[in-house]
């Protein structure tokens, strides 16, 4: 599970919003960076991922953020590119794990998430 510098688990939360007479969920991580409250928007990798997120969250309004580090070597330059992939995860009463990939919505969300994970 993703942890910040205080060894606290980081959660992805969700809240409802209305659009065109329908109710949808938005997904975000709340945090505090250098005394400033921030809200990092996250989304699934594709539109079908919203159904998967509904299943992962079930009737809960928060799920654990899981960060998995990766490294890729650029064959052309030999440069190593490193970063994290992210997913949200819940565990049901039977111990079954439900997981869905997520990514920061905007470049600024990616920057804020990297700061939160330091």
Coordinates of N, CA, C and O in Angstrom, one line a residue:
X1 N 0.8 -1.2 0.0 CA 0.0 0.0 0.0 C 0.9 1.2 0.0 O 2.0 1.2 0.6
X2 N 0.4 2.3 -0.6 CA 1.2 3.5 -0.7 C 1.2 4.2 0.7 O 0.2 4.2 1.4
X3 N 2.4 4.7 1.0 CA 2.5 5.3 2.3 C 3.2 6.7 2.1 O 4.0 6.8 1.2
X4 N 2.9 7.6 2.9 CA 3.6 8.9 2.8 C 4.7 8.9 3.8 O 5.0 7.9 4.5
X5 N 5.4 10.1 4.0 CA 6.5 10.1 4.9 C 6.2 9.8 6.3 O 7.0 9.5 7.1
X6 N 4.9 10.0 6.7 CA 4.5 9.7 8.1 C 4.1 8.2 8.3 O 3.5 7.9 9.3
X7 N 4.3 7.4 7.2 CA 3.9 6.0 7.3 C 2.4 5.8 7.4 O 2.0 4.7 7.9
X8 N 1.6 6.7 7.0 CA 0.2 6.6 6.9 C -0.2 6.0 5.6 O 0.3 6.4 4.6
X9 N -1.2 5.2 5.6 CA -1.7 4.7 4.3 C -2.5 5.8 3.6 O -3.1 6.7 4.3
X10 N -2.4 5.8 2.3 CA -3.1 6.8 1.5 C -4.3 6.2 0.9 O -4.3 5.1 0.4
X11 N -5.4 6.9 1.0 CA -6.7 6.4 0.5 C -7.2 7.2 -0.7 O -7.0 8.5 -0.7
X12 N -7.8 6.6 -1.6 CA -8.6 7.2 -2.7 C -10.0 7.3 -2.2 O -10.6 6.3 -1.8
X13 N -10.6 8.5 -2.2 CA -11.9 8.7 -1.8 C -12.8 9.0 -3.0 O -12.3 9.3 -4.1
X14 N -14.1 8.9 -2.8 CA -15.0 9.2 -3.9 C -16.2 10.0 -3.4 O -16.5 9.9 -2.2
X15 N -16.7 10.9 -4.2 CA -17.9 11.7 -3.9 C -18.8 11.8 -5.1 O -18.3 11.6 -6.3
X16 N -20.0 12.0 -4.9 CA -21.0 12.1 -6.1 C -21.0 13.5 -6.6 O -20.8 14.5 -5.9
X17 N -21.4 13.6 -7.9 CA -21.7 14.9 -8.5 C -22.8 14.6 -9.6 O -22.9 13.5 -10.0
X18 N -23.5 15.7 -9.9 CA -24.6 15.6 -10.8 C -24.2 16.1 -12.2 O -23.5 17.2 -12.2
X19 N -24.5 15.5 -13.3 CA -24.3 16.0 -14.6 C -25.4 15.5 -15.5 O -25.7 14.3 -15.6
X20 N -26.1 16.4 -16.2 CA -27.2 16.1 -17.1 C -28.2 15.2 -16.5 O -28.7 14.2 -17.0
X21 N -28.5 15.5 -15.2 CA -29.6 14.8 -14.5 C -29.2 13.4 -14.0 O -30.0 12.6 -13.5
X22 N -27.9 13.0 -14.1 CA -27.4 11.7 -13.7 C -26.4 11.9 -12.6 O -25.7 12.9 -12.5
X23 N -26.2 10.9 -11.7 CA -25.3 11.0 -10.6 C -24.1 10.1 -11.0 O -24.2 9.0 -11.4
X24 N -22.9 10.7 -10.8 CA -21.6 10.0 -11.0 C -20.7 10.2 -9.8 O -21.0 11.0 -9.0
X25 N -19.6 9.4 -9.8 CA -18.6 9.5 -8.8 C -17.3 10.2 -9.4 O -17.0 10.0 -10.5
X26 N -16.7 11.0 -8.5 CA -15.3 11.5 -8.8 C -14.4 10.9 -7.8 O -14.9 10.6 -6.7
X27 N -13.2 10.7 -8.2 CA -12.2 9.9 -7.3 C -11.0 10.8 -7.1 O -10.5 11.5 -8.0
X28 N -10.6 10.9 -5.8 CA -9.5 11.8 -5.4 C -8.8 11.3 -4.2 O -9.3 10.5 -3.4
X29 N -7.6 11.9 -4.0 CA -6.8 11.7 -2.8 C -6.6 13.1 -2.1 O -6.2 14.0 -2.8
X30 N -7.0 13.2 -0.9 CA -6.8 14.4 -0.1 C -5.4 14.3 0.6 O -5.0 13.2 1.1
X31 N -4.7 15.4 0.7 CA -3.5 15.5 1.4 C -3.1 16.9 1.8 O -3.8 17.8 1.5
X32 N -1.9 17.0 2.4 CA -1.4 18.3 2.8 C 0.0 18.4 2.4 O 0.8 17.5 2.9
X33 N 0.4 19.3 1.6 CA 1.8 19.5 1.2 C 2.3 20.9 1.6 O 1.7 21.9 1.2
X34 N 3.3 20.9 2.5 CA 3.8 22.2 2.9 C 2.8 23.1 3.5 O 2.7 24.3 3.2
X35 N 1.8 22.5 4.2 CA 0.8 23.3 4.9 C -0.4 23.7 4.0 O -1.3 24.4 4.4
X36 N -0.4 23.2 2.7 CA -1.5 23.5 1.8 C -2.3 22.2 1.6 O -1.8 21.2 1.2
X37 N -3.6 22.3 1.8 CA -4.5 21.2 1.5 C -4.6 21.0 0.0 O -4.9 22.0 -0.7
X38 N -4.5 19.8 -0.4 CA -4.6 19.5 -1.9 C -5.6 18.3 -2.1 O -5.8 17.5 -1.2
X39 N -6.1 18.3 -3.3 CA -7.0 17.3 -3.7 C -6.6 16.8 -5.1 O -6.6 17.5 -6.0
X40 N -6.0 15.5 -5.1 CA -5.5 15.0 -6.3 C -6.5 14.1 -7.0 O -7.0 13.1 -6.5
X41 N -6.9 14.5 -8.2 CA -7.9 13.7 -9.0 C -7.3 12.5 -9.6 O -6.2 12.6 -10.2
X42 N -7.9 11.4 -9.5 CA -7.5 10.2 -10.2 C -8.6 9.6 -11.0 O -9.8 9.8 -10.7
X43 N -8.3 8.9 -12.1 CA -9.3 8.3 -13.0 C -8.8 6.9 -13.4 O -7.6 6.6 -13.4
X44 N -9.7 6.1 -13.9 CA -9.3 4.8 -14.4 C -8.6 5.0 -15.8 O -8.8 6.1 -16.4
X45 N -7.9 4.0 -16.3 CA -7.2 4.2 -17.6 C -8.1 4.4 -18.8 O -7.7 4.9 -19.8
X46 N -9.3 3.9 -18.7 CA -10.3 4.0 -19.8 C -11.7 4.2 -19.2 O -11.9 3.9 -18.0
X47 N -12.6 4.5 -20.0 CA -14.0 4.8 -19.6 C -14.7 3.5 -18.9 O -15.4 3.7 -18.0
X48 N -14.3 2.4 -19.4 CA -14.9 1.1 -18.8 C -14.4 0.9 -17.4 O -15.0 0.2 -16.6
X49 N -13.3 1.6 -17.0 CA -12.8 1.4 -15.7 C -13.7 2.0 -14.6 O -13.6 1.6 -13.4
X50 N -14.6 2.9 -15.0 CA -15.5 3.4 -13.9 C -16.4 2.3 -13.4 O -16.8 2.2 -12.2
X51 N -16.8 1.3 -14.2 CA -17.6 0.2 -13.8 C -16.8 -0.7 -12.8 O -17.3 -1.1 -11.8
X52 N -15.5 -0.9 -13.2 CA -14.6 -1.6 -12.3 C -14.4 -0.9 -11.0 O -14.5 -1.5 -9.9
X53 N -14.3 0.4 -11.0 CA -14.1 1.2 -9.7 C -15.4 1.0 -8.9 O -15.3 0.9 -7.6
X54 N -16.6 1.0 -9.5 CA -17.8 0.8 -8.7 C -17.8 -0.5 -8.0 O -18.2 -0.6 -6.8
X55 N -17.3 -1.5 -8.7 CA -17.2 -2.9 -8.1 C -16.2 -2.9 -6.9 O -16.4 -3.4 -5.9
X56 N -15.0 -2.3 -7.2 CA -13.9 -2.3 -6.2 C -14.4 -1.5 -4.9 O -14.2 -2.0 -3.8
X57 N -15.0 -0.4 -5.1 CA -15.5 0.4 -3.9 C -16.7 -0.2 -3.2 O -16.9 -0.1 -2.0
X58 N -17.5 -0.9 -4.0 CA -18.7 -1.5 -3.4 C -19.6 -0.4 -2.8 O -19.9 0.6 -3.4
X59 N -19.9 -0.5 -1.5 CA -20.7 0.5 -0.8 C -19.8 1.4 0.0 O -20.2 2.2 0.8
X60 N -18.4 1.2 -0.1 CA -17.5 2.1 0.6 C -17.2 3.4 -0.1 O -17.4 3.4 -1.3
X61 N -16.8 4.4 0.6 CA -16.5 5.7 0.0 C -14.9 5.9 -0.1 O -14.5 7.0 -0.5
X62 N -14.1 4.9 0.4 CA -12.7 5.1 0.3 C -12.1 3.7 0.1 O -12.6 2.7 0.4
X63 N -10.9 3.7 -0.6 CA -10.2 2.5 -0.9 C -8.7 2.8 -0.8 O -8.2 3.9 -1.0
X64 N -7.9 1.8 -0.5 CA -6.4 2.0 -0.4 C -5.8 2.2 -1.7 O -6.1 1.6 -2.7
X65 N -4.8 3.2 -1.7 CA -4.0 3.4 -2.9 C -2.8 2.5 -2.9 O -2.1 2.4 -1.8
X66 N -2.6 1.7 -3.9 CA -1.4 0.8 -4.0 C -0.5 1.4 -5.1 O -0.9 1.6 -6.3
X67 N 0.8 1.7 -4.8 CA 1.8 2.2 -5.7 C 2.8 1.1 -6.0 O 3.3 0.5 -5.1
X68 N 3.0 0.8 -7.3 CA 3.9 -0.3 -7.7 C 5.0 0.4 -8.5 O 4.8 0.9 -9.6
X69 N 6.3 0.4 -8.0 CA 7.4 1.0 -8.8 C 7.7 0.2 -10.0 O 7.5 -1.0 -10.1
X70 N 8.2 0.9 -11.0 CA 8.6 0.3 -12.3 C 9.9 1.0 -12.8 O 10.1 2.1 -12.5
X71 N 10.6 0.3 -13.6 CA 11.8 0.8 -14.3 C 11.8 0.2 -15.7 O 11.6 -1.0 -15.9
X72 N 12.0 1.1 -16.7 CA 12.1 0.7 -18.1 C 13.3 1.3 -18.7 O 13.6 2.5 -18.5
X73 N 14.1 0.5 -19.4 CA 15.3 1.0 -20.1 C 14.9 1.4 -21.5 O 14.4 0.5 -22.3
X74 N 15.2 2.6 -21.9 CA 15.0 3.1 -23.3 C 16.1 2.5 -24.1 O 17.2 2.8 -24.0
X75 N 15.7 1.6 -25.1 CA 16.6 0.9 -25.9 C 17.5 1.9 -26.8 O 18.7 1.6 -27.0
X76 N 16.9 3.0 -27.2 CA 17.6 3.9 -28.1 C 18.6 4.7 -27.3 O 19.7 4.9 -27.8
X77 N 18.3 5.2 -26.1 CA 19.2 6.1 -25.4 C 19.9 5.4 -24.2 O 20.9 5.9 -23.7
X78 N 19.4 4.2 -23.8 CA 20.0 3.5 -22.6 C 19.6 4.2 -21.3 O 19.9 3.7 -20.3
X79 N 18.8 5.2 -21.4 CA 18.3 5.9 -20.2 C 17.2 5.1 -19.5 O 16.4 4.5 -20.1
X80 N 17.3 5.0 -18.2 CA 16.3 4.3 -17.4 C 15.2 5.3 -16.9 O 15.5 6.3 -16.3
X81 N 14.0 4.9 -17.2 CA 12.8 5.7 -16.8 C 12.2 4.9 -15.7 O 11.9 3.7 -15.8
X82 N 12.0 5.7 -14.6 CA 11.4 5.0 -13.4 C 10.1 5.8 -13.0 O 10.0 7.0 -13.2
X83 N 9.2 5.1 -12.3 CA 8.0 5.8 -11.8 C 7.2 4.7 -11.1 O 7.7 3.7 -10.6
X84 N 5.9 5.1 -10.9 CA 5.0 4.2 -10.2 C 3.7 4.0 -11.1 O 3.4 4.9 -11.9
X85 N 3.2 2.8 -11.0 CA 1.8 2.6 -11.5 C 0.9 2.5 -10.2 O 1.4 2.2 -9.1
X86 N -0.3 2.9 -10.4 CA -1.2 3.0 -9.2 C -2.5 2.2 -9.4 O -3.0 2.0 -10.5
X87 N -3.0 1.7 -8.3 CA -4.3 1.1 -8.3 C -5.0 1.3 -7.0 O -4.4 1.7 -6.0
X88 N -6.3 1.1 -7.0 CA -7.1 1.2 -5.7 C -7.5 -0.3 -5.4 O -7.7 -1.1 -6.3
X89 N -7.5 -0.5 -4.1 CA -7.8 -1.9 -3.7 C -8.7 -1.9 -2.4 O -8.5 -1.1 -1.5
X90 N -9.6 -2.9 -2.4 CA -10.4 -3.2 -1.2 C -10.4 -4.7 -1.0 O -10.1 -5.5 -1.9
X91 N -10.7 -5.1 0.2 CA -10.8 -6.5 0.6 C -12.1 -6.7 1.2 O -12.5 -6.0 2.1
X92 N -12.9 -7.7 0.7 CA -14.2 -8.0 1.2 C -14.1 -8.8 2.5 O -13.1 -9.2 2.9
X93 N -15.3 -9.1 3.0 CA -15.4 -9.8 4.3 C -14.8 -11.3 4.2 O -14.5 -11.9 5.2
X94 N -14.7 -11.8 3.0 CA -14.2 -13.2 2.8 C -12.7 -13.2 2.4 O -12.1 -14.2 2.1
X95 N -12.1 -12.0 2.5 CA -10.7 -11.9 2.1 C -10.4 -11.7 0.7 O -9.2 -11.7 0.2
X96 N -11.4 -11.6 -0.2 CA -11.3 -11.4 -1.6 C -10.8 -10.0 -1.9 O -11.3 -9.1 -1.4
X97 N -9.7 -9.9 -2.7 CA -9.1 -8.6 -3.1 C -9.7 -8.1 -4.4 O -9.8 -8.9 -5.4
X98 N -10.2 -6.9 -4.4 CA -10.7 -6.2 -5.6 C -9.8 -5.0 -5.9 O -9.5 -4.3 -5.0
X99 N -9.4 -4.9 -7.2 CA -8.4 -3.9 -7.5 C -8.7 -3.3 -8.9 O -9.2 -4.0 -9.8
X100 N -8.4 -2.1 -9.1 CA -8.5 -1.4 -10.4 C -7.4 -0.4 -10.5 O -7.1 0.4 -9.6
X101 N -6.8 -0.4 -11.7 CA -5.8 0.6 -12.0 C -6.4 2.0 -12.1 O -7.5 2.2 -12.5
X102 N -5.6 3.0 -11.6 CA -6.0 4.4 -11.7 C -4.7 5.2 -12.1 O -3.6 4.7 -12.0
X103 N -4.9 6.4 -12.6 CA -3.8 7.3 -12.9 C -4.2 8.7 -12.6 O -5.4 9.0 -12.5
X104 N -3.2 9.6 -12.3 CA -3.5 11.0 -12.1 C -4.2 11.5 -13.3 O -3.9 11.2 -14.4
X105 N -5.2 12.4 -13.1 CA -6.1 13.0 -14.1 C -5.3 14.0 -15.0 O -5.3 13.9 -16.2
X106 N -4.6 14.9 -14.4 CA -3.8 15.9 -15.1 C -2.3 15.8 -14.7 O -2.0 15.2 -13.7
X107 N -1.5 16.5 -15.4 CA -0.1 16.6 -15.1 C 0.1 17.1 -13.7 O 1.0 16.7 -12.9
X108 N -0.7 18.2 -13.3 CA -0.5 18.7 -12.0 C -0.9 17.7 -10.9 O -0.3 17.7 -9.8
X109 N -1.9 16.9 -11.2 CA -2.3 15.8 -10.3 C -1.1 14.8 -10.1 O -0.9 14.3 -9.0
X110 N -0.4 14.5 -11.2 CA 0.7 13.6 -11.1 C 1.8 14.2 -10.2 O 2.4 13.6 -9.4
X111 N 2.1 15.5 -10.4 CA 3.1 16.2 -9.6 C 2.7 16.2 -8.1 O 3.5 15.9 -7.2
X112 N 1.4 16.5 -7.8 CA 1.0 16.5 -6.4 C 1.1 15.1 -5.8 O 1.5 15.0 -4.6
X113 N 0.7 14.1 -6.5 CA 0.8 12.7 -6.0 C 2.2 12.3 -5.7 O 2.5 11.7 -4.7
X114 N 3.1 12.7 -6.6 CA 4.5 12.4 -6.3 C 5.0 13.1 -5.0 O 5.8 12.5 -4.3
X115 N 4.5 14.3 -4.8 CA 4.9 15.0 -3.6 C 4.3 14.4 -2.4 O 5.0 14.3 -1.3
X116 N 3.1 13.9 -2.5 CA 2.4 13.2 -1.3 C 3.2 11.9 -1.0 O 3.2 11.5 0.2
X117 N 3.7 11.2 -2.0 CA 4.3 9.9 -1.7 C 5.8 10.0 -1.2 O 6.4 9.0 -0.9
X118 N 6.3 11.2 -1.2 CA 7.7 11.4 -0.7 C 7.8 11.1 0.8 O 6.9 11.3 1.6

